[in-house]
PDB file of C-alpha atoms in Angstrom:
ATOM      1  CA  ALA A  13       1.006  73.663   8.113  1.00  0.00           C
ATOM      2  CA  TYR A  14      -0.152  74.013  11.768  1.00  0.00           C
ATOM      3  CA  ALA A  15      -3.093  71.655  11.129  1.00  0.00           C
ATOM      4  CA  ARG A  16      -0.767  69.292   9.310  1.00  0.00           C
ATOM      5  CA  ALA A  17       1.753  69.367  12.358  1.00  0.00           C
ATOM      6  CA  VAL A  18      -0.968  68.882  14.849  1.00  0.00           C
ATOM      7  CA  GLY A  19      -2.381  65.994  12.697  1.00  0.00           C
ATOM      8  CA  GLU A  20       1.068  64.372  12.434  1.00  0.00           C
ATOM      9  CA  ALA A  21       1.819  64.423  16.082  1.00  0.00           C
ATOM     10  CA  PRO A  22      -0.909  61.719  16.997  1.00  0.00           C
ATOM     11  CA  GLY A  23       0.250  59.682  13.969  1.00  0.00           C
ATOM     12  CA  GLN A  24       3.769  59.643  15.378  1.00  0.00           C
ATOM     13  CA  ALA A  25       2.469  58.806  18.928  1.00  0.00           C
ATOM     14  CA  GLU A  26       0.560  55.937  17.318  1.00  0.00           C
ATOM     15  CA  VAL A  27       3.657  54.710  15.402  1.00  0.00           C
ATOM     16  CA  ALA A  28       5.681  54.828  18.620  1.00  0.00           C
ATOM     17  CA  ALA A  29       2.941  53.139  20.667  1.00  0.00           C
ATOM     18  CA  ALA A  30       2.549  50.385  18.079  1.00  0.00           C
ATOM     19  CA  ALA A  31       6.327  49.943  18.076  1.00  0.00           C
ATOM     20  CA  ALA A  32       6.395  49.815  21.861  1.00  0.00           C
ATOM     21  CA  ALA A  33       3.597  47.306  21.762  1.00  0.00           C
ATOM     22  CA  ARG A  34       5.550  45.139  19.348  1.00  0.00           C
ATOM     23  CA  ALA A  35       8.591  45.365  21.624  1.00  0.00           C
ATOM     24  CA  ALA A  36       6.474  44.266  24.670  1.00  0.00           C
ATOM     25  CA  GLU A  37       5.023  41.550  22.711  1.00  0.00           C
ATOM     26  CA  ALA A  38       8.410  40.284  21.583  1.00  0.00           C
ATOM     27  CA  GLN A  39       9.592  40.357  25.188  1.00  0.00           C
ATOM     28  CA  ALA A  40       6.574  38.354  26.154  1.00  0.00           C
ATOM     29  CA  VAL A  41       7.408  35.783  23.622  1.00  0.00           C
ATOM     30  CA  GLU A  42      10.850  35.544  24.757  1.00  0.00           C
ATOM     31  CA  ALA A  43       9.729  35.227  28.416  1.00  0.00           C
ATOM     32  CA  ALA A  44       7.315  32.503  27.488  1.00  0.00           C
ATOM     33  CA  LYS A  45      10.069  30.723  25.569  1.00  0.00           C
ATOM     34  CA  ALA A  46      12.508  31.050  28.591  1.00  0.00           C
ATOM     35  CA  VAL A  47       9.796  29.602  30.709  1.00  0.00           C
ATOM     36  CA  ARG A  48       9.249  26.566  28.433  1.00  0.00           C
ATOM     37  CA  VAL A  49      12.868  25.934  28.448  1.00  0.00           C
ATOM     38  CA  ALA A  50      13.171  26.132  32.210  1.00  0.00           C
ATOM     39  CA  LYS A  51      10.243  23.622  32.588  1.00  0.00           C
ATOM     40  CA  ALA A  52      11.768  21.286  30.118  1.00  0.00           C
ATOM     41  CA  GLU A  53      15.022  21.436  32.057  1.00  0.00           C
ATOM     42  CA  GLN A  54      13.122  20.828  35.331  1.00  0.00           C
ATOM     43  CA  LEU A  55      11.367  17.794  33.712  1.00  0.00           C
ATOM     44  CA  ARG A  56      14.570  16.442  32.388  1.00  0.00           C
ATOM     45  CA  GLN A  57      16.098  16.630  35.846  1.00  0.00           C
ATOM     46  CA  LEU A  58      13.082  15.011  37.467  1.00  0.00           C
ATOM     47  CA  ARG A  59      13.058  12.163  35.148  1.00  0.00           C
ATOM     48  CA  GLN A  60      16.810  11.739  35.862  1.00  0.00           C
ATOM     49  CA  LEU A  61      16.101  11.682  39.557  1.00  0.00           C
ATOM     50  CA  ARG A  62      13.348   9.134  39.084  1.00  0.00           C
ATOM     51  CA  GLU A  63      15.685   6.956  36.992  1.00  0.00           C
ATOM     52  CA  GLN A  64      18.267   7.157  39.816  1.00  0.00           C
ATOM     53  CA  LYS A  65      15.659   6.273  42.516  1.00  0.00           C
ATOM     54  CA  ARG A  66      14.578   3.228  40.353  1.00  0.00           C
ATOM     55  CA  ARG A  67      18.190   1.973  40.014  1.00  0.00           C
ATOM     56  CA  LEU A  68      18.826   2.430  43.852  1.00  0.00           C
ATOM     57  CA  GLN A  69      15.664   0.528  44.565  1.00  0.00           C
ATOM     58  CA  GLU A  70      16.748  -2.256  42.275  1.00  0.00           C
ATOM     59  CA  GLN A  71      20.075  -2.329  44.011  1.00  0.00           C
ATOM     60  CA  LYS A  72      18.505  -2.328  47.520  1.00  0.00           C
ATOM     61  CA  PRO A  73      17.827  -6.055  47.826  1.00  0.00           C
ATOM     62  CA  LEU A  74      21.414  -6.968  46.587  1.00  0.00           C
ATOM     63  CA  LEU A  75      22.939  -4.520  49.140  1.00  0.00           C
ATOM     64  CA  GLN A  76      20.708  -5.979  51.930  1.00  0.00           C
ATOM     65  CA  GLU A  77      21.959  -9.419  51.116  1.00  0.00           C
ATOM     66  CA  GLN A  78      25.600  -8.311  50.995  1.00  0.00           C
ATOM     67  CA  ARG A  79      24.995  -6.682  54.487  1.00  0.00           C
ATOM     68  CA  ARG A  80      23.459  -9.872  55.818  1.00  0.00           C
ATOM     69  CA  ARG A  81      26.268 -12.005  54.514  1.00  0.00           C
ATOM     70  CA  ALA A  82      28.889  -9.743  55.935  1.00  0.00           C
ATOM     71  CA  ALA A  83      27.258  -9.781  59.268  1.00  0.00           C
ATOM     72  CA  ILE A  84      27.020 -13.543  59.161  1.00  0.00           C
ATOM     73  CA  GLU A  85      30.772 -13.705  58.342  1.00  0.00           C
ATOM     74  CA  ASP A  86      31.595 -11.308  61.110  1.00  0.00           C
ATOM     75  CA  GLN A  87      29.726 -13.489  63.679  1.00  0.00           C
ATOM     76  CA  ARG A  88      31.423 -16.735  62.300  1.00  0.00           C
ATOM     77  CA  ARG A  89      34.846 -15.040  62.800  1.00  0.00           C
ATOM     78  CA  LEU A  90      34.033 -13.844  66.222  1.00  0.00           C
ATOM     79  CA  PHE A  91      32.623 -17.225  67.196  1.00  0.00           C
ATOM     80  CA  GLU A  92      35.789 -18.930  65.752  1.00  0.00           C
ATOM     81  CA  GLU A  93      38.092 -16.466  67.681  1.00  0.00           C
ATOM     82  CA  ALA A  94      36.329 -17.131  70.952  1.00  0.00           C
ATOM     83  CA  ALA A  95      36.440 -20.936  70.321  1.00  0.00           C
ATOM     84  CA  SER A  96      40.141 -20.842  69.677  1.00  0.00           C
ATOM     85  CA  ARG A  97      40.739 -18.782  72.872  1.00  0.00           C
ATOM     86  CA  GLN A  98      39.010 -21.436  74.960  1.00  0.00           C
ATOM     87  CA  ARG A  99      41.123 -24.258  73.297  1.00  0.00           C
ATOM     88  CA  GLN A 100      44.490 -22.602  73.812  1.00  0.00           C
ATOM     89  CA  PRO A 101      44.704 -23.036  77.438  1.00  0.00           C
ATOM     90  CA  GLN A 102      43.739 -26.704  77.335  1.00  0.00           C
ATOM     91  CA  ALA A 103      46.410 -27.352  74.652  1.00  0.00           C
ATOM     92  CA  GLY A 104      49.080 -25.906  76.753  1.00  0.00           C
ATOM     93  CA  GLY A 105      48.172 -27.934  79.814  1.00  0.00           C
ATOM     94  CA  GLY A 106      51.286 -30.025  80.197  1.00  0.00           C
ATOM     95  CA  GLY A 107      50.008 -33.380  79.030  1.00  0.00           C
ATOM     96  CA  GLY A 108      51.579 -33.160  75.526  1.00  0.00           C
ATOM     97  CA  ILE A 109      54.129 -35.530  73.935  1.00  0.00           C
ATOM     98  CA  GLY A 110      57.264 -36.101  76.135  1.00  0.00           C
ATOM     99  CA  GLY A 111      55.467 -34.513  79.081  1.00  0.00           C
ATOM    100  CA  GLY A 112      55.340 -35.766  82.626  1.00  0.00           C
ATOM    101  CA  GLY A 113      57.388 -38.682  83.386  1.00  0.00           C
TER     102      GLY A 113
END
């Protein structure tokens, strides 16, 4: 009986070691899966950012043209305001209809 008990102890240890090895392997597989999922998510986000960048690059010339036109319009308005300010004193200068007499 003693010999059998001594002989069974290593067998139980081997079973426990094998179970621990299987558990560690399962954890490693889960960890690898989690890494793959995280990498796939990173790739998806990177593609999304690249697509956003591409769209912004496409819009850039349009925005530059809008900005250029707005600047031209601002300059035109400022010029017209300055010109109308110069005309006003001349128009009020006393020689109009029914003026001097």
